[in-house]
Short mmCIF file of C-alpha atoms in Angstrom, two decimals:
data_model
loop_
_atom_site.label_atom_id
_atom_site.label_comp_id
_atom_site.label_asym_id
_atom_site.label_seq_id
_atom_site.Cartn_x
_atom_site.Cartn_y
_atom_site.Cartn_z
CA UNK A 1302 12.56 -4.99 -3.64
CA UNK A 1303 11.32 -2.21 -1.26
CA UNK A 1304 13.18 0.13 -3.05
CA UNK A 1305 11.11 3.28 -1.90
CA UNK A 1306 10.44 2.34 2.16
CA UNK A 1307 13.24 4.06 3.61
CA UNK A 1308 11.98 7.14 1.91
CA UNK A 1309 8.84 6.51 3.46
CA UNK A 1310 9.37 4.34 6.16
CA UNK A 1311 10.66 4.85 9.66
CA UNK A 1312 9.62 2.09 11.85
CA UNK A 1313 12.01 -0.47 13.90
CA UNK A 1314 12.86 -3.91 11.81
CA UNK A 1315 11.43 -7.05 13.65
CA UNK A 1316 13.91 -7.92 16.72
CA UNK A 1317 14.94 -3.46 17.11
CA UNK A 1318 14.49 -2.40 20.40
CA UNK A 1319 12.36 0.81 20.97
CA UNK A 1320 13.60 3.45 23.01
CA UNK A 1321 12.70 3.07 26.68
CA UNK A 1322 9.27 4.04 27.25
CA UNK A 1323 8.89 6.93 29.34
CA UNK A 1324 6.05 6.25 31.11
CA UNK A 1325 7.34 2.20 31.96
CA UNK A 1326 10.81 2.78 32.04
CA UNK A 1327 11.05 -0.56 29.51
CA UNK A 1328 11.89 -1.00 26.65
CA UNK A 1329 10.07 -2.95 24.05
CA UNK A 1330 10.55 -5.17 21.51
CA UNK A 1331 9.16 -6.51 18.33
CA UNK A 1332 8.24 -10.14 18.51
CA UNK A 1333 11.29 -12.78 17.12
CA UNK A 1334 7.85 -14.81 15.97
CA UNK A 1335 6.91 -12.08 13.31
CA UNK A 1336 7.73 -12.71 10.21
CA UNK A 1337 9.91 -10.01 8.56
CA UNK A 1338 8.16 -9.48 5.55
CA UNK A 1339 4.80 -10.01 6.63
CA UNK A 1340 6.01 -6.73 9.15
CA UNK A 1341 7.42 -4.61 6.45
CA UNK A 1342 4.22 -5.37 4.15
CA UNK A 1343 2.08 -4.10 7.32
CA UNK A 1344 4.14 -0.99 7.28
CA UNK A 1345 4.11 -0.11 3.33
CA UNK A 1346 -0.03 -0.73 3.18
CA UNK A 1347 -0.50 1.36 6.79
CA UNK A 1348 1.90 4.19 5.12
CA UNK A 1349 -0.08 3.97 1.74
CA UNK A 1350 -2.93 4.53 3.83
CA UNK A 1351 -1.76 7.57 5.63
CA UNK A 1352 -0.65 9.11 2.51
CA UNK A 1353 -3.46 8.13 0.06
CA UNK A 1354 -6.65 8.79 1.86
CA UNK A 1355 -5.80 12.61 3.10
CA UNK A 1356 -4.92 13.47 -0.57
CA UNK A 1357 -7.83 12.06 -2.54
CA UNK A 1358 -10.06 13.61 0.22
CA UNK A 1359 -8.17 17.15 -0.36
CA UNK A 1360 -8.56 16.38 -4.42
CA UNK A 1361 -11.97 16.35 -4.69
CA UNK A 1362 -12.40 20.20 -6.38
CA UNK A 1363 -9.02 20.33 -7.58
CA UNK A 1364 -8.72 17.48 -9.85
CA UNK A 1365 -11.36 17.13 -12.78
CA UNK A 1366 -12.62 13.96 -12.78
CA UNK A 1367 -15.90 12.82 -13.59
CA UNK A 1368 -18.24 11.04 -11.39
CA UNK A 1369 -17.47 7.95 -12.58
CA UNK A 1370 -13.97 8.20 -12.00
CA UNK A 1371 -13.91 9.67 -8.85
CA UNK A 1372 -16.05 7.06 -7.52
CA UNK A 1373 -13.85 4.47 -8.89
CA UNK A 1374 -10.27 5.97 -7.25
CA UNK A 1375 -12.06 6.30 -3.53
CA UNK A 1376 -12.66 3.24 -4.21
CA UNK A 1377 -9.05 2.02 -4.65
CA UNK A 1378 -8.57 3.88 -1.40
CA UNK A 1379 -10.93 2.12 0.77
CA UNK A 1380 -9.77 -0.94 -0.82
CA UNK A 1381 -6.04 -0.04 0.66
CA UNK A 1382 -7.00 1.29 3.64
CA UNK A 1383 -9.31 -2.01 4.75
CA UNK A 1384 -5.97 -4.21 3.42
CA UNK A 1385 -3.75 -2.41 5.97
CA UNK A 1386 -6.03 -2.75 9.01
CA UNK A 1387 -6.81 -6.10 8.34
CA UNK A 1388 -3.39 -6.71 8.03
CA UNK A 1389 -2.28 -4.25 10.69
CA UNK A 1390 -5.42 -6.71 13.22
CA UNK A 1391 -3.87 -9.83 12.10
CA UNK A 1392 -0.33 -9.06 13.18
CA UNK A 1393 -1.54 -7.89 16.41
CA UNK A 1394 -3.55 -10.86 17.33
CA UNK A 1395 -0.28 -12.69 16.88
CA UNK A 1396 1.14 -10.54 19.44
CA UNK A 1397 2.65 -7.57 17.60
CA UNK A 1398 2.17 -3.93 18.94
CA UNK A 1399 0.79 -1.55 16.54
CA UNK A 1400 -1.27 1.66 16.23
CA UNK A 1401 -3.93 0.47 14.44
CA UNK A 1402 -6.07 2.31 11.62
CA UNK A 1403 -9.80 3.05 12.57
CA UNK A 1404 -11.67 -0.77 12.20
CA UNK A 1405 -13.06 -2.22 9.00
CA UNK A 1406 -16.08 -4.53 8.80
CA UNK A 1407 -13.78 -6.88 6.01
CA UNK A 1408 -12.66 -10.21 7.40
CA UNK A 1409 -9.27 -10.54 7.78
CA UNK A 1410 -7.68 -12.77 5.48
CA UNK A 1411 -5.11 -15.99 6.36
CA UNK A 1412 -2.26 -14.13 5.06
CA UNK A 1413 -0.28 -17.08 5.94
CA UNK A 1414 -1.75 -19.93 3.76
CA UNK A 1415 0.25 -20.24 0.59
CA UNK A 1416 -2.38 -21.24 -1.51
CA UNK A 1417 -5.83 -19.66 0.01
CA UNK A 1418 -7.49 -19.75 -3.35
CA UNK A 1419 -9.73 -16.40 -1.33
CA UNK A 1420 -6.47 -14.56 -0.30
CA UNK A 1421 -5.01 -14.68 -3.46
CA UNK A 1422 -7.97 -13.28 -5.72
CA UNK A 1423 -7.58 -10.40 -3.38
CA UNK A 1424 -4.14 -9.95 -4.14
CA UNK A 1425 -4.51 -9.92 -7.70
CA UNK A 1426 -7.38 -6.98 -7.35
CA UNK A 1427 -5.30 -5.23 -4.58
CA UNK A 1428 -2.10 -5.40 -7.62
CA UNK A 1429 -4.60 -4.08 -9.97
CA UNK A 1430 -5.79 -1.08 -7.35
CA UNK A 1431 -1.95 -0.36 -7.06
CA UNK A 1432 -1.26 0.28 -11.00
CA UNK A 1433 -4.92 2.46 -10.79
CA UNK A 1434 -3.28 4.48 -8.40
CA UNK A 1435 -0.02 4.76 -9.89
CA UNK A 1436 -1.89 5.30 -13.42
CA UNK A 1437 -3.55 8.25 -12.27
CA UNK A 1438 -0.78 10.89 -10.92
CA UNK A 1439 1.35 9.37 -13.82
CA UNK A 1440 -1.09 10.92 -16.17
CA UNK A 1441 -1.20 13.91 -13.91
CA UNK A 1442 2.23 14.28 -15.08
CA UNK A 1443 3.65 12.81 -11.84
CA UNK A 1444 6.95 10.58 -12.80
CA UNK A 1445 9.89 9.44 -11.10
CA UNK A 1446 11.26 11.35 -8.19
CA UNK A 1447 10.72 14.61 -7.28
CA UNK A 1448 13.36 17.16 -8.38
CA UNK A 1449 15.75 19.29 -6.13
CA UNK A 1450 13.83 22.11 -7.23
CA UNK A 1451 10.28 20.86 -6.23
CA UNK A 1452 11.19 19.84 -2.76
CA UNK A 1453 12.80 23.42 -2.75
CA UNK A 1454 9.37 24.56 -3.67
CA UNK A 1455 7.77 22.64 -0.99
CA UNK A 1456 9.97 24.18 1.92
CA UNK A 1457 8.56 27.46 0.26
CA UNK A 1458 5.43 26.96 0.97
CA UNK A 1459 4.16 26.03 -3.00
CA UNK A 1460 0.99 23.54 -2.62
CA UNK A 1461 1.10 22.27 -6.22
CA UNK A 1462 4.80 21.00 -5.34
CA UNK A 1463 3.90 19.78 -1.98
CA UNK A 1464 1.19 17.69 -3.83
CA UNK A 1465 3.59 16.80 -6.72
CA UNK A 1466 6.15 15.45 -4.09
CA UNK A 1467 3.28 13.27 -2.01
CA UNK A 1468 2.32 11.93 -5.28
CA UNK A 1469 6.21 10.61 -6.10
CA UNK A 1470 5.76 9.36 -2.90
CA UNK A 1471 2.63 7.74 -3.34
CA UNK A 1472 3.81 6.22 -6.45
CA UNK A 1473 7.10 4.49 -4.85
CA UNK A 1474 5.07 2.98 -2.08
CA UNK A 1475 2.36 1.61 -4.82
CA UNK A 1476 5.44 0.39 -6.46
CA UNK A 1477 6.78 -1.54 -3.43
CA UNK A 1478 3.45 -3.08 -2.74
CA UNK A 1479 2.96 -4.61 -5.96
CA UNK A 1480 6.89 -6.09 -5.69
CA UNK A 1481 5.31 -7.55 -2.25
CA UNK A 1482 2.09 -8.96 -3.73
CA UNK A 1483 3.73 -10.57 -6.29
CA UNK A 1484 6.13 -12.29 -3.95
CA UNK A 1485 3.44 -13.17 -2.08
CA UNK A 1486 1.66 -14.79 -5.12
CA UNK A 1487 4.98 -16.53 -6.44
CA UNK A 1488 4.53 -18.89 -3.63
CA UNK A 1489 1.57 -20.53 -4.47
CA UNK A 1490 1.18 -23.98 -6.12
CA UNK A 1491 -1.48 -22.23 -8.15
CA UNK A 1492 0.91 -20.35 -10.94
CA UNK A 1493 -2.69 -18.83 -12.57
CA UNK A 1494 -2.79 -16.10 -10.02
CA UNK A 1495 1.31 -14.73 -10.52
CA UNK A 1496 0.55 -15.47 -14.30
CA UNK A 1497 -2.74 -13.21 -14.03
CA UNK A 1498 -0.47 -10.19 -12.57
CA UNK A 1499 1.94 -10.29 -15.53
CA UNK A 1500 -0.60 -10.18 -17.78
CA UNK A 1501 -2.55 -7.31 -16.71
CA UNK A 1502 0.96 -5.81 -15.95
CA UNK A 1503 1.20 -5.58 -20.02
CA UNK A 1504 -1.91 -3.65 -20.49
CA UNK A 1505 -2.05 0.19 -20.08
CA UNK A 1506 -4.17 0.48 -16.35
CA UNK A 1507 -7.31 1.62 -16.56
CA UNK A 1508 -10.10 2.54 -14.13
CA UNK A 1509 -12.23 -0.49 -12.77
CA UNK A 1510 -10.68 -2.85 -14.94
CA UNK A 1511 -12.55 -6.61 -14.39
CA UNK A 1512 -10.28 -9.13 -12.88
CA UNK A 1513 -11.24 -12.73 -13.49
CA UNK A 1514 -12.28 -14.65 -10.30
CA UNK A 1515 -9.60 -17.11 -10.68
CA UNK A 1516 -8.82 -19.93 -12.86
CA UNK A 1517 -11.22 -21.83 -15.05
#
């Protein structure tokens, strides 16, 4: 699990001390109360976040997609960027310090209930947005990790392998989330929501694909 964060990731775990702050002389730590995975998920859906929005902003002429689709993937963006800053809010109202993304309107959700029949609809759609993401730069021809000779490219100055590489990258992190959502969803009384995940999970992703609103 979290295969791809180190790649991506370069944050102190919970209980690392930061360097001493210049302007304080302290150092700082992470709060001993946090819970470690609730931490790194805060870090894989803030880094998604980073990555994804810049790209499918700089997309928009490059890629041909038609309305419909378009509209659908900024979609899945917003969806991911309003899960990491309501995650990123929660963790600092439990005392955490974190640069936060710009504020979101969406409540945040009791990430901590086990079986908050709300919070884990939403993490059956936010799965689903991952695979949509993942879906799409796979059928770009984006696979795997990026070759020696891409990142060579990249150094270069070649755009198309710059974008190539963010796209691995974006990929990996998509893939790390959905390992944490299903976690997340394994916990729960309720086994309709982890059985949900693996079913979709069978089916070939596709944009805007309906998710049922939870068990009948």
């Amino acid at each position: 699990m979290f295969r791809h964060m180190k790649f991506v990731m370069g944050w102190p775990m919970p209980g690392d001390k930061l360097k001493r702050s210049k302007k304080t002389g302290r150092f700082e730590e992470w709060s001993p109360l946090a819970n470690p995975l609730f931490l790194q998920g805060v870090r894989i859906y803030v880094k998604a976040t980073d990555v994804l929005l810049p790209m499918l902003q700089s997309m928009a002429d490059a890629v041909e997609l038609n309305s419909n689709e378009w509209h659908r993937l900024r979609l899945t963006a917003s969806m991911l960027r309003d899960m990491s800053s309501n995650m990123a809010s929660e963790l600092v109202r439990q005392g955490e310090r974190l640069i936060l993304p710009p504020p979101t309107t969406f409540t945040t959700f009791n990430w901590g209930d086990p079986d908050d029949a709300e919070v884990l609809g939403e993490c059956v759609r936010w799965h689903a947005a991952a695979r949509d993401v993942q879906w799409f730069f796979k059928e770009m021809g984006v696979a795997g990790k990026p070759s020696t000779k891409q990142l060579k490219a990249v150094r270069d100055g070649d755009q198309d392998a710059a974008f190539a590489t963010m796209a691995h990258m974006v990929c990996g992190v998509m893939d790390d989330l959905k390992d944490l959502l299903v976690d997340r969803l394994s916990k729960a009384q309720d086994g309709w929501y982890l059985n949900e995940v693996k079913k979709t999970a069978l089916r070939l992703p596709m944009f805007g694909q309906s998710v049922s609103d939870g068990p009948q």
